[in-house]
Amino acid sequence: MAFQTVPFRFIGGTYQSRSRTISVQNTVNMYLQVNEAGKDAVSMHSFPGQKSFATGPDGVDRNQHRMGEVIYRVIDQTLYRVNTLGIHFSLGAVEGNERCIFADDGENLVIVGGKVYVYNSSTGSFAENTNVNLVDVLSVTILNNQFIYTTANLSFVSAPGLPTDVSGLNAIGAESSPDKLVRDYAFNQTLYRFGVRTTEPWYNSGTGSPPIQRIIGQEFSVGLGAIHSLTHTDNALYWLGDDNAIYRASGGINQRISDDGISNSIEKMSQVSDAFGYSLTLQGMDFYVITFPAGNKTFMINEKLGSSGWTELSSGSTGDAYSGTSLLEVYGKNIVAVRGNLFELALNEYTNDSDVMLRQRTGLAITRKNIPSPIKGRRIKTSCIEFIMEQGIGLITGQGENPRMLLELSLDGGRSFAHSQWVELGRLGEHTLEVKADVIVSADEIIPRITISDPVPVSISGAFVDLKAVAK
């Protein structure tokens, strides 16, 4: 039987099944893009690298927030304002080490991080909110100009525009379910009240004290498993549920978006309550990013692709969790925090502030099913693998002048990748170079993996293999 050149499914996301015989797919430091008018439906592209924006005080990033198109952030025990030049201005002390939660009305910035603090941008005043009702506050949000402070049993609602005016009579508890509250979150004029096991949507009715009522019949039977995993895009809320699955909610409908592969990875972690999430927009596409510090893992999903759009982000050469611990879209940039420093995510940067950014893809297994009209019970043999990707992308000088990628093959279900060789991606201008490798191996199935460490752009849209069936 002669070799046949056939396409194989190489483009895809991260899906590492509990059983290696099903899937060991992963995609690292690349994102999936839907090509509505392109010849290929989905392609993979480099995640933006980090370009220095501001050198801040060294310390732990406890989160950042945008108010009035200005960055406010907490590093260690200090609140800072950061201007368009990246200069940090100290505003006051924030005790504790917890990750902070912010809410603002355009003038007053409320910070919850162990205690409750209020900064007024008009007067420059900054002080702890010592209202007697605000004890053991878990979070803060704002709905119709009223700040809502969450405790385990009650949510206290402030007077409009007055974050420190909080009456003990202006409070609401969870009505339809008895579980403890974790966090209130206002999104699209709806107050989502997340408990340990359930979630209730409420709305501002304009009547009553406070003027907030439950939306009947829209309770979710899933709670909030990590208080800082909760965030939103323009279209939906995202969070880690109490069942270790990841959910999305929009228009009163909730949907599990973590597939079995992602859930399998999460369930292996010793701790998930420390997870934190944020969203970002790249070239009009919305993404949700969630990091598990204890699990040393970061996942990202393209909102448009749903559960099939998961990939991973990592830092360094050992695959550690992504270094960015908070992100804001501000000053016309995506600004990510790495400890005290701030970086701009830039599509034309291919390192994380000069640190290597490994782009890696482990594809689906190539099997006899890839051969048209395969012969049952036969092994397969390959002679060549070619990748359809942007070539001729080398740099003028330095690392990446003659970029290459490492192609590895596994013949044992992804347990090891013993067969490897380097494949050239083309020096600058070599746009007709074929990105291919002569690969003569025989097995029941062959799993390809590519790794690119050179600081060059990566765009992959497909792959072909020369294949034939052989006798055992």
CSV table of C-alpha atoms in Angstrom, one decimal:
chain,number,residue,atom,x,y,z
A,1,MET,CA,0.0,0.0,0.0
A,2,ALA,CA,1.4,3.4,-1.0
A,3,PHE,CA,1.6,6.4,1.3
A,4,GLN,CA,-1.4,8.8,1.3
A,5,THR,CA,-1.2,12.4,2.2
A,6,VAL,CA,-4.1,13.0,4.6
A,7,PRO,CA,-5.1,15.8,6.9
A,8,PHE,CA,-5.2,15.1,10.6
A,9,ARG,CA,-6.8,17.0,13.4
A,10,PHE,CA,-4.0,18.9,15.1
A,11,ILE,CA,-5.7,22.2,16.0
A,12,GLY,CA,-7.5,22.1,19.3
A,13,GLY,CA,-7.5,23.0,22.9
A,14,THR,CA,-6.5,21.4,26.2
A,15,TYR,CA,-8.3,18.1,27.0
A,16,GLN,CA,-6.3,15.7,29.3
A,17,SER,CA,-8.6,12.8,30.0
A,18,ARG,CA,-8.5,10.7,33.1
A,19,SER,CA,-7.5,7.9,30.7
A,20,ARG,CA,-4.5,8.6,28.4
A,21,THR,CA,-6.1,6.3,25.8
A,22,ILE,CA,-8.8,8.9,25.2
A,23,SER,CA,-6.8,12.2,25.0
A,24,VAL,CA,-3.6,13.8,26.2
A,25,GLN,CA,-4.2,17.0,24.3
A,26,ASN,CA,-2.9,20.3,25.6
A,27,THR,CA,-2.2,23.8,24.1
A,28,VAL,CA,0.0,26.1,26.0
A,29,ASN,CA,0.6,29.8,25.6
A,30,MET,CA,-1.5,29.9,22.4
A,31,TYR,CA,-5.2,30.7,22.0
A,32,LEU,CA,-7.8,29.4,19.7
A,33,GLN,CA,-9.4,31.7,17.1
A,34,VAL,CA,-12.5,31.2,15.1
A,35,ASN,CA,-12.0,32.3,11.5
A,36,GLU,CA,-15.4,33.2,10.2
A,37,ALA,CA,-14.2,34.1,6.7
A,38,GLY,CA,-11.0,32.1,6.6
A,39,LYS,CA,-10.2,28.8,4.8
A,40,ASP,CA,-9.7,27.1,8.2
A,41,ALA,CA,-12.5,27.2,10.7
A,42,VAL,CA,-10.2,27.4,13.8
A,43,SER,CA,-6.5,28.3,14.1
A,44,MET,CA,-4.0,28.7,17.0
A,45,HIS,CA,-2.0,31.8,17.7
A,46,SER,CA,0.7,33.0,20.1
A,47,PHE,CA,-0.6,34.5,23.4
A,48,PRO,CA,0.7,38.1,23.8
A,49,GLY,CA,4.0,38.5,25.6
A,50,GLN,CA,4.7,41.0,28.4
A,51,LYS,CA,6.2,44.4,27.7
A,52,SER,CA,7.3,46.6,30.6
A,53,PHE,CA,4.8,49.3,31.5
A,54,ALA,CA,5.7,50.3,35.1
A,55,THR,CA,8.2,49.3,37.7
A,56,GLY,CA,6.3,49.4,41.0
A,57,PRO,CA,7.4,48.7,44.6
A,58,ASP,CA,8.4,45.1,45.0
A,59,GLY,CA,5.8,43.1,46.8
A,60,VAL,CA,2.7,40.9,46.4
A,61,ASP,CA,0.1,42.1,44.0
A,62,ARG,CA,-3.2,42.0,45.9
A,63,ASN,CA,-5.3,43.0,42.9
A,64,GLN,CA,-6.0,46.1,40.9
A,65,HIS,CA,-9.0,48.1,39.8
A,66,ARG,CA,-10.0,50.7,37.3
A,67,MET,CA,-11.9,53.8,38.5
A,68,GLY,CA,-12.4,56.8,36.2
A,69,GLU,CA,-10.0,55.2,33.7
A,70,VAL,CA,-7.2,55.3,36.4
A,71,ILE,CA,-5.4,52.3,37.9
A,72,TYR,CA,-5.7,51.7,41.6
A,73,ARG,CA,-3.9,48.7,43.1
A,74,VAL,CA,-2.8,47.2,46.4
A,75,ILE,CA,0.8,46.0,46.8
A,76,ASP,CA,1.6,44.3,50.1
A,77,GLN,CA,-0.1,46.7,52.6
A,78,THR,CA,-0.3,49.9,50.5
A,79,LEU,CA,-2.9,51.3,48.1
A,80,TYR,CA,-1.5,53.0,45.0
A,81,ARG,CA,-2.8,55.1,42.2
A,82,VAL,CA,-0.9,54.6,38.9
A,83,ASN,CA,-1.0,57.2,36.2
A,84,THR,CA,-0.6,56.8,32.4
A,85,LEU,CA,3.2,57.0,32.8
A,86,GLY,CA,3.2,54.1,35.2
A,87,ILE,CA,4.2,56.2,38.2
A,88,HIS,CA,2.9,54.8,41.5
A,89,PHE,CA,1.5,57.3,44.1
A,90,SER,CA,0.9,55.9,47.6
A,91,LEU,CA,-2.5,56.6,49.1
A,92,GLY,CA,-2.7,54.8,52.4
A,93,ALA,CA,-2.3,51.5,54.3
A,94,VAL,CA,-4.4,48.4,53.7
A,95,GLU,CA,-3.8,45.8,56.4
A,96,GLY,CA,-3.6,42.1,55.8
A,97,ASN,CA,-2.4,39.8,53.0
A,98,GLU,CA,-5.7,38.8,51.5
A,99,ARG,CA,-6.5,39.4,47.8
A,100,CYS,CA,-8.6,42.5,47.6
A,101,ILE,CA,-12.0,43.1,46.1
A,102,PHE,CA,-12.9,46.5,44.8
A,103,ALA,CA,-16.1,48.5,43.9
A,104,ASP,CA,-16.6,52.1,43.0
A,105,ASP,CA,-19.2,54.7,42.1
A,106,GLY,CA,-16.8,56.9,40.1
A,107,GLU,CA,-15.8,58.9,43.1
A,108,ASN,CA,-15.6,56.5,46.1
A,109,LEU,CA,-13.4,53.4,45.8
A,110,VAL,CA,-14.3,50.7,48.4
A,111,ILE,CA,-11.7,48.0,49.1
A,112,VAL,CA,-12.3,44.8,51.0
A,113,GLY,CA,-9.2,43.0,52.1
A,114,GLY,CA,-9.7,41.7,55.6
A,115,LYS,CA,-11.1,45.1,56.6
A,116,VAL,CA,-13.1,47.7,54.6
A,117,TYR,CA,-11.5,50.9,53.3
A,118,VAL,CA,-12.9,53.9,51.4
A,119,TYR,CA,-10.9,56.2,49.2
A,120,ASN,CA,-12.5,59.4,47.8
A,121,SER,CA,-10.9,60.6,44.6
A,122,SER,CA,-12.4,64.1,44.9
A,123,THR,CA,-11.1,64.9,48.5
A,124,GLY,CA,-8.1,62.5,48.5
A,125,SER,CA,-9.3,61.0,51.8
A,126,PHE,CA,-8.6,57.4,52.7
A,127,ALA,CA,-9.8,55.6,55.8
A,128,GLU,CA,-11.1,52.4,57.2
A,129,ASN,CA,-14.9,52.1,57.1
A,130,THR,CA,-15.6,51.4,60.8
A,131,ASN,CA,-19.4,51.1,60.5
A,132,VAL,CA,-20.5,48.7,63.2
A,133,ASN,CA,-22.4,46.5,60.8
A,134,LEU,CA,-19.4,45.8,58.6
A,135,VAL,CA,-17.7,43.0,60.6
A,136,ASP,CA,-16.1,40.0,58.8
A,137,VAL,CA,-17.0,41.5,55.4
A,138,LEU,CA,-16.2,39.0,52.6
A,139,SER,CA,-16.8,41.2,49.5
A,140,VAL,CA,-18.3,44.4,48.1
A,141,THR,CA,-20.1,45.3,44.9
A,142,ILE,CA,-22.3,48.2,43.7
A,143,LEU,CA,-25.8,48.3,42.2
A,144,ASN,CA,-27.6,51.5,41.3
A,145,ASN,CA,-25.1,53.6,43.2
A,146,GLN,CA,-25.5,51.6,46.4
A,147,PHE,CA,-22.6,49.6,47.8
A,148,ILE,CA,-23.5,46.1,48.9
A,149,TYR,CA,-21.3,44.5,51.6
A,150,THR,CA,-21.4,40.7,51.9
A,151,THR,CA,-21.0,38.8,55.2
A,152,ALA,CA,-21.7,35.1,55.7
A,153,ASN,CA,-25.3,35.6,56.8
A,154,LEU,CA,-26.4,39.0,55.6
A,155,SER,CA,-25.7,41.6,52.8
A,156,PHE,CA,-25.7,45.2,54.0
A,157,VAL,CA,-26.7,47.9,51.5
A,158,SER,CA,-25.4,51.4,51.8
A,159,ALA,CA,-27.3,54.7,51.2
A,160,PRO,CA,-26.9,55.8,47.6
A,161,GLY,CA,-23.5,57.4,47.0
A,162,LEU,CA,-22.6,57.0,50.7
A,163,PRO,CA,-20.4,53.9,51.2
A,164,THR,CA,-20.0,54.5,54.9
A,165,ASP,CA,-23.8,55.0,55.6
A,166,VAL,CA,-24.8,51.4,56.3
A,167,SER,CA,-27.8,50.7,58.4
A,168,GLY,CA,-28.4,47.4,60.2
A,169,LEU,CA,-32.0,47.6,59.0
A,170,ASN,CA,-30.9,47.8,55.4
A,171,ALA,CA,-29.8,44.2,55.0
A,172,ILE,CA,-30.9,41.1,53.2
A,173,GLY,CA,-30.3,37.4,53.7
A,174,ALA,CA,-30.5,34.4,51.4
A,175,GLU,CA,-34.1,33.5,51.1
A,176,SER,CA,-34.7,30.4,49.0
A,177,SER,CA,-31.6,28.4,50.3
A,178,PRO,CA,-30.1,28.3,53.8
A,179,ASP,CA,-26.5,28.1,52.8
A,180,LYS,CA,-23.9,30.7,53.8
A,181,LEU,CA,-23.2,33.6,51.6
A,182,VAL,CA,-19.8,33.9,49.9
A,183,ARG,CA,-20.1,36.9,47.5
A,184,ASP,CA,-22.5,39.3,45.9
A,185,TYR,CA,-21.7,40.4,42.4
A,186,ALA,CA,-23.6,43.0,40.3
A,187,PHE,CA,-23.7,42.3,36.6
A,188,ASN,CA,-26.0,43.8,33.9
A,189,GLN,CA,-28.3,45.3,36.6
A,190,THR,CA,-28.7,41.9,38.3
A,191,LEU,CA,-27.3,41.1,41.7
A,192,TYR,CA,-26.0,37.5,41.7
A,193,ARG,CA,-25.8,36.3,45.3
A,194,PHE,CA,-23.4,33.4,45.5
A,195,GLY,CA,-23.6,31.0,48.4
A,196,VAL,CA,-21.6,28.0,49.3
A,197,ARG,CA,-24.0,25.7,47.4
A,198,THR,CA,-26.4,27.9,45.5
A,199,THR,CA,-26.7,31.2,43.6
A,200,GLU,CA,-29.7,33.5,43.6
A,201,PRO,CA,-30.2,36.4,41.1
A,202,TRP,CA,-31.8,39.5,42.6
A,203,TYR,CA,-32.8,42.8,41.1
A,204,ASN,CA,-33.4,46.4,42.2
A,205,SER,CA,-37.1,46.8,42.4
A,206,GLY,CA,-37.1,50.4,43.5
A,207,THR,CA,-39.3,49.7,46.5
A,208,GLY,CA,-38.6,48.4,50.0
A,209,SER,CA,-35.6,48.7,52.4
A,210,PRO,CA,-33.4,47.8,50.8
A,211,PRO,CA,-35.1,48.0,47.3
A,212,ILE,CA,-33.7,44.6,46.2
A,213,GLN,CA,-35.8,41.5,45.6
A,214,ARG,CA,-35.2,37.9,44.4
A,215,ILE,CA,-35.9,36.9,40.8
A,216,ILE,CA,-38.3,34.0,41.3
A,217,GLY,CA,-37.4,30.7,39.6
A,218,GLN,CA,-33.8,31.5,38.5
A,219,GLU,CA,-31.8,30.0,41.4
A,220,PHE,CA,-28.7,28.0,40.4
A,221,SER,CA,-28.0,24.8,42.2
A,222,VAL,CA,-24.3,25.6,42.2
A,223,GLY,CA,-22.3,27.8,44.6
A,224,LEU,CA,-19.0,29.6,44.5
A,225,GLY,CA,-16.0,27.4,45.1
A,226,ALA,CA,-13.3,30.2,45.1
A,227,ILE,CA,-14.4,33.8,45.9
A,228,HIS,CA,-11.8,35.4,43.6
A,229,SER,CA,-12.5,33.2,40.6
A,230,LEU,CA,-15.6,35.3,39.9
A,231,THR,CA,-15.4,37.9,37.1
A,232,HIS,CA,-17.2,38.9,33.9
A,233,THR,CA,-16.8,39.7,30.2
A,234,ASP,CA,-19.3,42.0,28.4
A,235,ASN,CA,-21.6,39.0,27.9
A,236,ALA,CA,-21.4,36.6,30.8
A,237,LEU,CA,-20.3,35.8,34.4
A,238,TYR,CA,-17.6,33.2,35.0
A,239,TRP,CA,-16.7,31.3,38.2
A,240,LEU,CA,-15.4,28.1,39.8
A,241,GLY,CA,-18.4,26.2,41.2
A,242,ASP,CA,-18.5,24.4,44.5
A,243,ASP,CA,-18.3,21.1,42.5
A,244,ASN,CA,-14.9,22.1,41.0
A,245,ALA,CA,-16.5,22.7,37.6
A,246,ILE,CA,-16.3,26.1,35.9
A,247,TYR,CA,-19.5,27.9,35.0
A,248,ARG,CA,-20.8,30.7,32.9
A,249,ALA,CA,-24.1,32.6,33.5
A,250,SER,CA,-25.9,35.1,31.2
A,251,GLY,CA,-29.5,36.1,30.9
A,252,GLY,CA,-30.5,34.1,33.9
A,253,ILE,CA,-29.1,30.9,32.5
A,254,ASN,CA,-26.1,29.1,33.8
A,255,GLN,CA,-24.0,26.6,31.9
A,256,ARG,CA,-21.1,24.4,32.8
A,257,ILE,CA,-18.2,25.2,30.5
A,258,SER,CA,-15.4,23.1,31.8
A,259,ASP,CA,-15.2,19.8,29.9
A,260,ASP,CA,-14.3,16.6,31.6
A,261,GLY,CA,-10.6,17.1,30.8
A,262,ILE,CA,-10.4,20.5,32.6
A,263,SER,CA,-12.5,19.1,35.5
A,264,ASN,CA,-10.1,16.1,35.7
A,265,SER,CA,-7.1,18.5,36.0
A,266,ILE,CA,-8.9,20.6,38.7
A,267,GLU,CA,-9.9,17.5,40.8
A,268,LYS,CA,-6.3,16.4,41.1
A,269,MET,CA,-5.3,19.6,42.9
A,270,SER,CA,-4.9,19.7,46.6
A,271,GLN,CA,-6.6,23.1,47.0
A,272,VAL,CA,-8.8,25.1,44.7
A,273,SER,CA,-10.3,27.8,47.0
A,274,ASP,CA,-7.3,30.0,46.2
A,275,ALA,CA,-8.2,30.2,42.5
A,276,PHE,CA,-8.5,33.7,41.0
A,277,GLY,CA,-9.8,34.8,37.6
A,278,TYR,CA,-9.9,37.8,35.3
A,279,SER,CA,-11.1,38.5,31.8
A,280,LEU,CA,-9.5,40.2,28.8
A,281,THR,CA,-10.3,41.1,25.2
A,282,LEU,CA,-7.9,40.3,22.4
A,283,GLN,CA,-8.7,41.5,18.9
A,284,GLY,CA,-12.4,41.6,19.7
A,285,MET,CA,-12.4,38.1,21.3
A,286,ASP,CA,-13.3,37.7,25.0
A,287,PHE,CA,-11.3,35.4,27.2
A,288,TYR,CA,-11.7,34.1,30.8
A,289,VAL,CA,-8.4,33.2,32.6
A,290,ILE,CA,-8.4,31.3,35.9
A,291,THR,CA,-5.2,30.5,37.9
A,292,PHE,CA,-4.9,27.8,40.6
A,293,PRO,CA,-1.9,28.9,42.8
A,294,ALA,CA,-1.7,25.6,44.8
A,295,GLY,CA,-2.2,23.6,41.6
A,296,ASN,CA,0.4,25.7,39.8
A,297,LYS,CA,-1.9,25.8,36.7
A,298,THR,CA,-3.6,28.5,34.6
A,299,PHE,CA,-6.4,27.8,32.1
A,300,MET,CA,-7.9,30.2,29.6
A,301,ILE,CA,-11.1,29.9,27.5
A,302,ASN,CA,-12.2,31.7,24.3
A,303,GLU,CA,-15.8,32.7,25.1
A,304,LYS,CA,-16.9,32.2,21.5
A,305,LEU,CA,-15.7,28.6,21.4
A,306,GLY,CA,-17.3,27.5,24.7
A,307,SER,CA,-16.1,24.3,26.3
A,308,SER,CA,-14.0,23.4,23.2
A,309,GLY,CA,-12.0,26.7,23.6
A,310,TRP,CA,-9.8,25.8,26.6
A,311,THR,CA,-6.0,26.3,26.5
A,312,GLU,CA,-3.3,26.9,29.1
A,313,LEU,CA,-1.0,29.7,30.0
A,314,SER,CA,2.3,29.2,31.7
A,315,SER,CA,5.5,31.0,32.7
A,316,GLY,CA,9.1,30.1,32.4
A,317,SER,CA,10.6,26.9,31.0
A,318,THR,CA,9.1,24.5,33.5
A,319,GLY,CA,5.4,25.1,32.9
A,320,ASP,CA,4.6,27.0,36.1
A,321,ALA,CA,1.3,28.9,36.4
A,322,TYR,CA,1.0,32.1,34.5
A,323,SER,CA,2.9,35.0,36.2
A,324,GLY,CA,0.1,37.6,35.8
A,325,THR,CA,-2.0,37.8,38.9
A,326,SER,CA,-4.4,40.6,37.9
A,327,LEU,CA,-5.3,42.3,34.7
A,328,LEU,CA,-7.1,45.5,33.6
A,329,GLU,CA,-8.1,47.0,30.3
A,330,VAL,CA,-7.0,50.6,30.8
A,331,TYR,CA,-5.0,53.4,29.1
A,332,GLY,CA,-5.8,51.6,25.8
A,333,LYS,CA,-3.8,48.5,26.9
A,334,ASN,CA,-4.2,45.2,28.6
A,335,ILE,CA,-2.2,45.8,31.8
A,336,VAL,CA,-1.1,42.7,33.8
A,337,ALA,CA,0.5,42.7,37.2
A,338,VAL,CA,3.5,40.5,38.1
A,339,ARG,CA,4.2,41.2,41.8
A,340,GLY,CA,4.8,45.0,42.0
A,341,ASN,CA,5.5,45.5,38.3
A,342,LEU,CA,3.0,46.2,35.5
A,343,PHE,CA,3.3,44.9,32.0
A,344,GLU,CA,1.4,45.6,28.8
A,345,LEU,CA,0.2,42.5,26.9
A,346,ALA,CA,1.5,43.0,23.3
A,347,LEU,CA,0.8,40.8,20.3
A,348,ASN,CA,4.2,41.6,18.9
A,349,GLU,CA,6.0,40.5,22.0
A,350,TYR,CA,7.0,36.8,22.3
A,351,THR,CA,8.6,36.6,25.8
A,352,ASN,CA,7.4,37.5,29.2
A,353,ASP,CA,9.7,40.5,29.9
A,354,SER,CA,12.6,38.6,28.3
A,355,ASP,CA,11.7,35.3,30.0
A,356,VAL,CA,11.1,32.4,27.7
A,357,MET,CA,7.5,31.8,26.7
A,358,LEU,CA,7.1,28.2,25.6
A,359,ARG,CA,4.4,27.6,23.0
A,360,GLN,CA,3.4,23.9,22.9
A,361,ARG,CA,0.7,21.8,21.4
A,362,THR,CA,0.1,18.0,21.9
A,363,GLY,CA,-2.4,16.8,19.3
A,364,LEU,CA,-4.8,14.0,19.0
A,365,ALA,CA,-3.5,10.6,18.1
A,366,ILE,CA,-3.0,9.7,14.5
A,367,THR,CA,-4.5,6.2,13.9
A,368,ARG,CA,-5.6,4.0,11.1
A,369,LYS,CA,-8.9,5.9,11.2
A,370,ASN,CA,-7.0,8.8,9.5
A,371,ILE,CA,-6.7,6.6,6.3
A,372,PRO,CA,-9.6,6.7,3.9
A,373,SER,CA,-11.3,3.2,4.0
A,374,PRO,CA,-8.8,1.9,6.6
A,375,ILE,CA,-8.1,-1.8,6.8
A,376,LYS,CA,-9.1,-3.2,10.1
A,377,GLY,CA,-6.4,-4.4,12.5
A,378,ARG,CA,-3.5,-2.8,10.7
A,379,ARG,CA,-0.8,-0.7,12.2
A,380,ILE,CA,0.1,2.6,10.6
A,381,LYS,CA,3.4,3.9,9.2
A,382,THR,CA,4.3,7.5,8.5
A,383,SER,CA,6.9,9.0,6.2
A,384,CYS,CA,6.4,12.8,6.6
A,385,ILE,CA,4.4,15.3,8.7
A,386,GLU,CA,3.7,18.8,7.5
A,387,PHE,CA,2.3,21.8,9.5
A,388,ILE,CA,0.3,24.5,7.9
A,389,MET,CA,1.6,27.6,9.7
A,390,GLU,CA,3.1,31.0,9.2
A,391,GLN,CA,6.7,30.6,8.0
A,392,GLY,CA,9.5,33.0,7.3
A,393,ILE,CA,9.1,34.7,10.6
A,394,GLY,CA,12.7,34.8,11.8
A,395,LEU,CA,14.2,37.8,13.5
A,396,ILE,CA,16.9,40.0,11.9
A,397,THR,CA,19.5,39.0,14.6
A,398,GLY,CA,19.8,37.1,17.8
A,399,GLN,CA,17.7,34.2,19.1
A,400,GLY,CA,15.0,33.5,16.6
A,401,GLU,CA,17.1,34.5,13.6
A,402,ASN,CA,16.7,31.0,12.3
A,403,PRO,CA,13.7,29.8,14.3
A,404,ARG,CA,12.9,26.1,14.8
A,405,MET,CA,10.3,24.0,16.5
A,406,LEU,CA,10.8,20.7,18.3
A,407,LEU,CA,8.7,17.9,16.9
A,408,GLU,CA,8.3,14.9,19.2
A,409,LEU,CA,6.3,11.8,18.6
A,410,SER,CA,4.8,9.4,21.2
A,411,LEU,CA,4.1,5.8,20.3
A,412,ASP,CA,2.9,4.7,23.7
A,413,GLY,CA,-0.2,6.8,24.2
A,414,GLY,CA,1.5,10.0,25.4
A,415,ARG,CA,3.5,8.4,28.2
A,416,SER,CA,6.8,9.3,26.6
A,417,PHE,CA,8.0,11.2,23.5
A,418,ALA,CA,11.1,9.4,22.5
A,419,HIS,CA,11.2,10.3,18.8
A,420,SER,CA,12.2,13.9,18.2
A,421,GLN,CA,13.7,16.3,15.6
A,422,TRP,CA,14.0,20.0,14.9
A,423,VAL,CA,11.9,21.6,12.1
A,424,GLU,CA,12.9,24.9,10.6
A,425,LEU,CA,10.2,27.7,10.5
A,426,GLY,CA,12.1,29.9,8.1
A,427,ARG,CA,14.4,32.8,8.3
A,428,LEU,CA,12.9,36.3,7.7
A,429,GLY,CA,11.3,36.4,4.3
A,430,GLU,CA,11.4,32.6,3.6
A,431,HIS,CA,7.6,32.5,3.1
A,432,THR,CA,7.6,29.6,0.8
A,433,LEU,CA,9.4,27.2,3.1
A,434,GLU,CA,7.5,24.0,3.9
A,435,VAL,CA,7.3,23.3,7.6
A,436,LYS,CA,7.7,19.6,7.4
A,437,ALA,CA,9.8,16.7,8.7
A,438,ASP,CA,10.6,13.3,7.4
A,439,VAL,CA,9.3,10.9,10.0
A,440,ILE,CA,9.5,7.2,9.5
A,441,VAL,CA,7.8,5.4,12.4
A,442,SER,CA,5.3,2.6,12.7
A,443,ALA,CA,2.8,2.1,15.6
A,444,ASP,CA,-0.8,1.5,16.4
A,445,GLU,CA,-1.1,5.2,17.1
A,446,ILE,CA,1.2,8.2,16.9
A,447,ILE,CA,0.7,11.4,19.0
A,448,PRO,CA,2.6,14.5,17.8
A,449,ARG,CA,3.8,17.3,20.0
A,450,ILE,CA,5.5,20.6,19.0
A,451,THR,CA,7.3,23.0,21.2
A,452,ILE,CA,8.5,26.5,20.1
A,453,SER,CA,10.8,28.6,22.4
A,454,ASP,CA,12.2,31.1,20.0
A,455,PRO,CA,10.7,34.6,20.4
A,456,VAL,CA,8.8,34.6,17.1
A,457,PRO,CA,5.1,34.7,16.2
A,458,VAL,CA,3.3,31.4,15.9
A,459,SER,CA,0.1,30.8,13.9
A,460,ILE,CA,-1.0,27.3,13.0
A,461,SER,CA,-4.0,26.3,11.0
A,462,GLY,CA,-3.6,22.6,10.1
A,463,ALA,CA,-1.4,19.6,9.5
A,464,PHE,CA,-1.0,16.7,7.1
A,465,VAL,CA,0.7,13.3,7.4
A,466,ASP,CA,1.9,10.8,4.8
A,467,LEU,CA,0.4,7.6,6.0
A,468,LYS,CA,-0.2,4.0,5.1
A,469,ALA,CA,-1.4,0.9,6.8
A,470,VAL,CA,1.1,-1.9,7.4
A,471,ALA,CA,0.8,-5.4,8.8
A,472,LYS,CA,1.8,-6.1,12.4
